[in-house]
């Protein structure tokens, strides 16, 4: 039986739930007296100190959140999950966020102390939301990352690149972090018993993209420097480049294949299959990007850096602090140069040349993502394929 995902269920993954009282009548298909899905940790930033009612700080998304002890009001909507963190630990510096934090003065400012702890590597997961002191937290270690860009050997034939065997580069701290926070595999879960035709395939892809957006939001917030941006800038960046991140993921999964596209582990299509699935000429456009990356023999470490750079390469006109986004982009660029320097070894400018070739794939990535966006926006306008609300909102944000 095919799993059915709702947007609220998708938001609830890997999140600390915030209980919400049940409404007096049914809402969004839920039966009466049944509790609403818990608000996840990707909801809106709330002013936890403000009196009732609490409201979302996201522009255009104001909803009222019922306090735990207040009765529900049928005329007042509940807070719906949006793109970012709810119930998070929020401190406010009474000065200018530049307090001196030493062993003797560590209790002077909680906000600056928290910022310094994060800067030197403290995990946000280790912060207890109940503010109660506890013992050391333990987190599961992920298995060692495969140094190859994908399992198995590189494809033989014209994709092989001359120049001898690849050198293994020492991995710097940022690359190591990006490898650790790389999301787990997602599955499209197509219904094998479903009707033939392109509409079910397009609906499966829309559902897959909706779940990938949720994962992408969580991944972006784990990139050092991204969470330091203002909430509105985080939203602007993600709304402008989310499809580029998703398309790059499709290309990376397709690297070990020959003329095929791996939209998910269980959904692989060749160019003709993509056309039969209702994707038109998108298959050819995506394969062009895949072949470009195959020719470069993209390594996994380079992929995670390129993916983060695609995120930071936003050109949204709605960004308020462009300098902060530029600093994030520069830090990722330096990490790429450092990785390539270790990969190329001493002498010459080979690392800069390879880094340049990798960065030159970003315009093609943006062009391809634009084609995918235009196609699915056309699907939305036709109205024949159901789409989740989050996917619709992100599509509309890009096409406005």
C-alpha positions as MATLAB code, in Angstrom:
seq = 'XXXXXXXXXXXXXXXXXXXXXXXXXXXXXXXXXXXXXXXXXXXXXXXXXXXXXXXXXXXXXXXXXXXXXXXXXXXXXXXXXXXXXXXXXXXXXXXXXXXXXXXXXXXXXXXXXXXXXXXXXXXXXXXXXXXXXXXXXXXXXXXXXXXXXXXXXXXXXXXXXXXXXXXXXXXXXXXXXXXXXXXXXXXXXXXXXXXXXXXXXXXXXXXXXXXXXXXXXXXXXXXXXXXXXXXXXXXXXXXXXXXXXXXXXXXXXXXXXXXXXXXXXXXXXXXXXXXXXXXXXXXXXXXXXXXXXXXXXXXXXXXXXXXXXXXXXXXXXXXXXXXXXXXXXXXXXXXXXXXXXXXXXXXXXXXXXXXXXXXXXXXXXXXXXXXXXXXXXXXXXXXXXXXXXXXXXXXXXXXX';
ca = [
       0.000    0.000    0.000;
       1.436    3.371   -0.999;
       2.310    5.680    1.858;
       0.399    8.948    1.814;
       2.264   11.994    3.103;
       0.621   15.096    4.355;
       2.558   18.325    4.704;
       2.214   18.295    8.487;
       3.602   14.752    8.659;
       6.521   15.793    6.506;
       7.259   18.772    8.798;
       7.165   16.476   11.812;
      10.124   14.376   10.755;
      13.194   14.663   12.954;
      11.526   17.417   14.917;
      10.722   18.030   18.534;
       6.919   18.316   18.609;
       5.087   21.219   20.163;
       1.629   20.033   21.340;
      -1.379   21.888   20.004;
      -4.905   21.586   21.472;
      -7.546   19.869   19.364;
     -10.039   22.164   17.629;
     -13.768   21.825   18.237;
     -14.526   20.782   14.677;
     -12.783   19.058   11.815;
     -10.053   20.926    9.956;
      -8.119   19.981    6.825;
      -9.716   16.555    6.628;
      -9.168   15.614   10.273;
     -12.175   14.257   12.177;
     -13.646   16.281   15.005;
     -12.067   15.968   18.441;
      -8.897   14.497   16.929;
      -5.677   16.346   17.865;
      -3.964   18.239   15.111;
      -0.506   17.043   14.062;
       2.216   18.413   16.311;
       3.956   21.537   15.178;
       7.503   20.644   14.218;
      10.766   22.345   14.935;
      10.652   23.850   11.447;
       7.669   26.078   12.287;
       7.759   29.811   12.741;
       9.966   31.661   15.172;
       7.661   32.798   17.943;
       8.189   35.463   20.546;
       8.017   33.110   23.502;
       7.851   35.971   25.969;
       4.942   37.767   24.297;
       1.453   37.588   25.829;
      -1.392   35.655   24.255;
      -2.022   35.543   21.388;
       1.373   34.582   19.972;
       1.881   35.249   16.296;
       4.236   34.066   13.614;
       7.030   36.452   12.670;
       7.075   35.405    9.027;
       5.713   38.093    6.637;
       2.339   37.190    5.192;
       1.961   34.121    7.388;
       0.440   35.437   10.600;
      -1.516   32.765   12.424;
      -2.558   32.652   16.067;
      -1.148   29.958   18.330;
      -3.377   28.870   21.181;
      -1.631   28.750   24.519;
      -1.731   25.450   26.377;
      -4.344   26.575   28.885;
      -6.623   28.642   26.671;
      -9.864   27.367   25.132;
      -9.982   27.043   21.344;
     -11.780   29.770   19.447;
     -13.577   28.619   16.272;
     -13.036   32.028   14.695;
      -9.287   32.077   15.260;
      -7.007   29.970   13.016;
      -4.260   27.858   14.512;
      -0.628   28.427   13.648;
       0.290   26.454   10.566;
       3.873   25.249   10.142;
       5.959   27.436    7.883;
       9.584   27.173    6.871;
      11.509   27.673   10.063;
      12.165   26.938   13.686;
       9.468   26.902   16.389;
      10.101   26.357   20.062;
      13.781   27.081   19.592;
      16.128   28.411   22.224;
      16.192   32.173   21.688;
      18.325   34.554   23.766;
      18.477   38.306   23.397;
      21.631   40.313   24.057;
      20.899   43.546   25.956;
      23.938   45.182   24.353;
      25.313   44.797   20.807;
      25.899   41.002   20.603;
      29.611   41.536   21.252;
      29.868   40.771   24.977;
      33.182   39.394   26.208;
      32.722   35.754   27.242;
      35.455   34.380   29.485;
      35.567   31.796   32.237;
      34.887   34.489   34.828;
      32.262   36.374   32.799;
      30.481   33.479   31.127;
      27.204   34.204   32.957;
      27.097   37.863   31.974;
      25.172   37.331   28.721;
      23.379   34.131   27.754;
      22.950   35.198   24.127;
      26.650   35.841   23.470;
      27.655   32.743   25.431;
      25.278   30.609   23.333;
      26.636   32.130   20.112;
      30.230   31.469   21.167;
      29.405   27.862   22.067;
      27.887   27.275   18.624;
      30.884   28.939   16.977;
      33.327   26.523   18.588;
      31.310   23.459   17.648;
      28.548   22.852   20.183;
      25.617   20.942   18.697;
      22.220   22.591   18.883;
      20.784   19.128   19.498;
      22.516   19.182   22.875;
      20.446   22.103   24.147;
      17.682   20.936   26.461;
      14.460   22.723   25.592;
      13.219   22.366   29.182;
      16.290   24.353   30.375;
      16.993   21.634   32.973;
      20.577   20.631   33.552;
      21.374   17.107   32.526;
      24.207   14.747   31.795;
      26.168   14.561   28.596;
      24.087   13.813   25.519;
      25.048   10.995   23.195;
      24.420   11.107   19.463;
      24.646    8.240   17.046;
      27.676    8.376   14.847;
      27.029    8.025   11.185;
      28.989    5.344    9.354;
      32.230    6.337    7.707;
      31.580    8.269    4.518;
      32.553    6.568    1.279;
      35.371    8.667   -0.240;
      34.151    7.792   -3.733;
      31.576   10.077   -5.340;
      29.266    7.101   -5.833;
      29.384    3.316   -5.236;
      31.291    1.226   -7.714;
      33.754    2.173  -10.441;
      33.439    5.117  -12.786;
      31.694    4.400  -16.090;
      34.077    3.234  -18.748;
      34.420    4.787  -22.182;
      34.246    8.471  -23.048;
      33.529    9.484  -19.448;
      36.949    8.384  -18.228;
      39.319   11.312  -17.831;
      43.013   11.061  -18.557;
      45.581   12.153  -16.059;
      46.206    9.175  -13.830;
      44.470    8.050  -10.652;
      42.662   10.509   -8.437;
      44.410   11.758   -5.347;
      42.702   11.589   -1.991;
      42.532   15.031   -0.435;
      42.652   15.696    3.292;
      39.150   16.726    4.329;
      38.859   20.036    6.171;
      36.434   20.644    9.024;
      33.704   22.264    6.927;
      33.720   19.473    4.347;
      33.595   16.887    7.134;
      30.583   18.666    8.617;
      28.798   18.826    5.252;
      29.372   15.110    4.747;
      27.880   14.327    8.147;
      24.749   16.460    7.670;
      24.059   15.181    4.162;
      20.440   13.911    4.190;
      19.519   10.252    4.079;
      18.193    8.679    0.892;
      14.590    9.338   -0.076;
      12.316    6.979   -1.962;
       9.634    7.982   -4.454;
       7.390    5.038   -3.500;
       5.483    4.852   -6.820;
       2.346    2.731   -6.818;
       3.024   -0.317   -9.052;
      -0.706   -1.083   -9.169;
      -1.623    2.447  -10.213;
      -3.006    3.384  -13.634;
      -0.757    3.835  -16.635;
      -0.105    7.239  -18.128;
       1.971   10.255  -17.233;
      -0.279   11.813  -14.577;
       0.483    9.228  -11.835;
       4.224    9.594  -12.546;
       4.050   13.391  -12.332;
       2.031   13.128   -9.097;
       4.709   10.824   -7.661;
       7.412   13.366   -8.541;
       5.408   16.216   -6.993;
       5.077   14.235   -3.771;
       8.797   13.403   -3.840;
       9.756   17.058   -4.363;
       7.497   18.118   -1.487;
       9.309   15.762    0.884;
      12.687   16.819   -0.474;
      11.892   20.459    0.263;
      11.347   19.568    3.924;
      14.681   17.738    4.018;
      16.402   20.636    2.228;
      15.165   23.145    4.809;
      16.563   21.022    7.638;
      19.847   20.540    5.757;
      20.232   24.261    5.038;
      19.853   25.149    8.713;
      22.746   22.807    9.528;
      25.179   24.682    7.256;
      27.508   26.864    9.367;
      26.592   30.497    8.882;
      23.154   29.963    7.359;
      21.286   30.043   10.668;
      23.080   33.306   11.483;
      21.140   34.999    8.687;
      17.911   36.737    9.594;
      14.755   34.672    9.327;
      13.527   36.618    6.309;
      16.880   36.184    4.540;
      16.856   32.446    5.229;
      13.413   32.273    3.634;
      14.460   34.418    0.667;
      17.546   32.304   -0.008;
      15.702   28.997    0.191;
      12.748   30.172   -1.859;
      15.091   31.263   -4.661;
      17.393   28.218   -4.937;
      15.532   25.178   -3.582;
      15.009   23.710   -7.042;
      18.724   24.053   -7.844;
      19.526   22.014   -4.728;
      16.989   19.351   -5.722;
      18.195   19.176   -9.338;
      21.820   18.852   -8.214;
      20.739   15.941   -6.014;
      19.131   14.213   -9.011;
      22.329   14.743  -11.008;
      24.533   13.358   -8.224;
      22.390   10.229   -7.846;
      22.601    9.737  -11.618;
      26.416    9.847  -11.820;
      26.964    6.065  -11.779;
      24.305    5.536  -14.465;
      24.594    5.710  -18.240;
      21.983    7.962  -19.868;
      19.537    7.513  -16.992;
      18.168    9.808  -14.296;
      17.826    8.702  -10.667;
      15.048   10.899   -9.278;
      15.095    8.617   -6.230;
      16.556    5.253   -5.282;
      13.424    3.542   -6.611;
      12.653    5.855   -9.554;
      15.138    5.726  -12.441;
      14.143    6.901  -15.936;
      15.966    7.225  -19.235;
      15.234   10.073  -21.626;
      12.369    8.245  -23.333;
      10.966    7.123  -19.991;
      11.052   10.708  -18.736;
       9.162   11.843  -21.830;
       6.590    9.069  -21.373;
       6.221   10.122  -17.721;
       5.085   13.564  -18.812;
       8.369   15.426  -18.317;
       8.681   16.492  -21.944;
      12.219   17.615  -22.770;
      13.317   17.832  -19.127;
      15.038   14.460  -19.433;
      17.441   15.801  -22.063;
      18.131   18.952  -20.033;
      18.852   16.983  -16.856;
      21.073   14.501  -18.696;
      23.129   17.397  -20.078;
      23.925   18.451  -16.504;
      24.658   14.855  -15.464;
      27.127   14.368  -18.330;
      28.881   17.623  -17.440;
      29.428   16.401  -13.869;
      30.402   12.909  -15.038;
      33.090   14.429  -17.263;
      34.480   16.193  -14.182;
      34.369   12.934  -12.184;
      32.703   14.777   -9.335;
      33.723   13.499   -5.910;
      31.341   13.293   -2.990;
      33.255   15.970   -1.073;
      33.040   18.272   -4.077;
      29.335   17.530   -4.429;
      28.473   18.606   -0.868;
      30.506   21.799   -1.314;
      28.898   22.540   -4.672;
      25.465   21.938   -3.171;
      26.155   24.381   -0.326;
      27.528   26.908   -2.826;
      24.355   26.567   -4.905;
      22.399   27.478   -1.775;
      24.605   30.489   -1.022;
      24.566   31.594   -4.667;
      21.093   33.070   -4.304;
      20.444   36.262   -6.244;
      17.097   36.995   -4.615;
      16.187   40.680   -4.632;
      14.450   40.184   -1.278;
      17.689   39.533    0.651;
      18.130   42.276    3.242;
      21.701   41.565    4.395;
      23.517   40.790    1.148;
      26.891   41.126    2.893;
      26.108   38.235    5.272;
      25.117   36.005    2.351;
      28.306   37.030    0.542;
      30.380   36.060    3.601;
      28.714   32.635    3.625;
      29.468   32.233   -0.069;
      33.108   33.266    0.416;
      33.586   30.801    3.290;
      32.279   27.948    1.132;
      34.435   29.066   -1.805;
      37.528   29.058    0.402;
      36.634   25.564    1.639;
      36.397   24.375   -1.977;
      39.788   25.890   -2.825;
      41.314   24.330    0.289;
      39.920   20.919   -0.584;
      41.148   21.129   -4.177;
      44.588   22.271   -2.989;
      44.912   19.130   -0.878;
      43.589   17.008   -3.728;
      45.979   18.411   -6.346;
      49.104   18.315   -4.190;
      51.914   20.888   -4.153;
      52.788   23.040   -7.128;
      50.869   24.854   -9.845;
      47.382   26.235   -9.855;
      45.599   22.968  -10.585;
      43.338   23.357   -7.580;
      42.087   26.751   -8.746;
      41.520   25.465  -12.262;
      39.469   22.518  -11.024;
      37.533   24.681   -8.574;
      36.811   27.035  -11.455;
      35.534   24.195  -13.627;
      33.236   23.070  -10.814;
      31.896   26.590  -10.280;
      31.229   26.911  -14.012;
      28.601   24.176  -13.669;
      26.445   26.467  -11.497;
      25.039   28.501  -14.443;
      23.980   25.274  -16.183;
      22.467   24.072  -12.902;
      20.427   27.283  -12.594;
      19.310   27.071  -16.211;
      18.208   23.444  -15.775;
      16.403   24.207  -12.517;
      14.555   27.029  -14.281;
      13.291   24.588  -16.907;
      12.097   22.160  -14.230;
      10.329   24.980  -12.379;
       8.601   26.206  -15.535;
       7.433   22.685  -16.356;
       5.921   21.985  -12.945;
       4.376   25.446  -12.784;
       2.628   24.542  -16.019;
       1.443   21.314  -14.377;
       0.072   23.413  -11.513;
      -1.827   25.679  -13.906;
      -3.396   22.668  -15.624;
      -4.781   21.551  -12.270;
      -4.847   17.848  -13.155;
      -2.224   16.706  -10.647;
      -2.679   17.138   -6.873;
       0.153   19.012   -5.178;
       0.982   19.487   -1.511;
       0.623   22.997   -0.140;
       4.327   23.441    0.617;
       5.345   22.481   -2.924;
       2.736   24.882   -4.317;
       3.952   27.742   -2.116;
       7.565   27.233   -3.143;
       6.608   27.062   -6.825;
       4.625   30.278   -6.560;
       7.442   32.020   -4.668;
       9.806   31.244   -7.547;
       7.403   32.272  -10.313;
       6.189   35.531   -8.719;
];
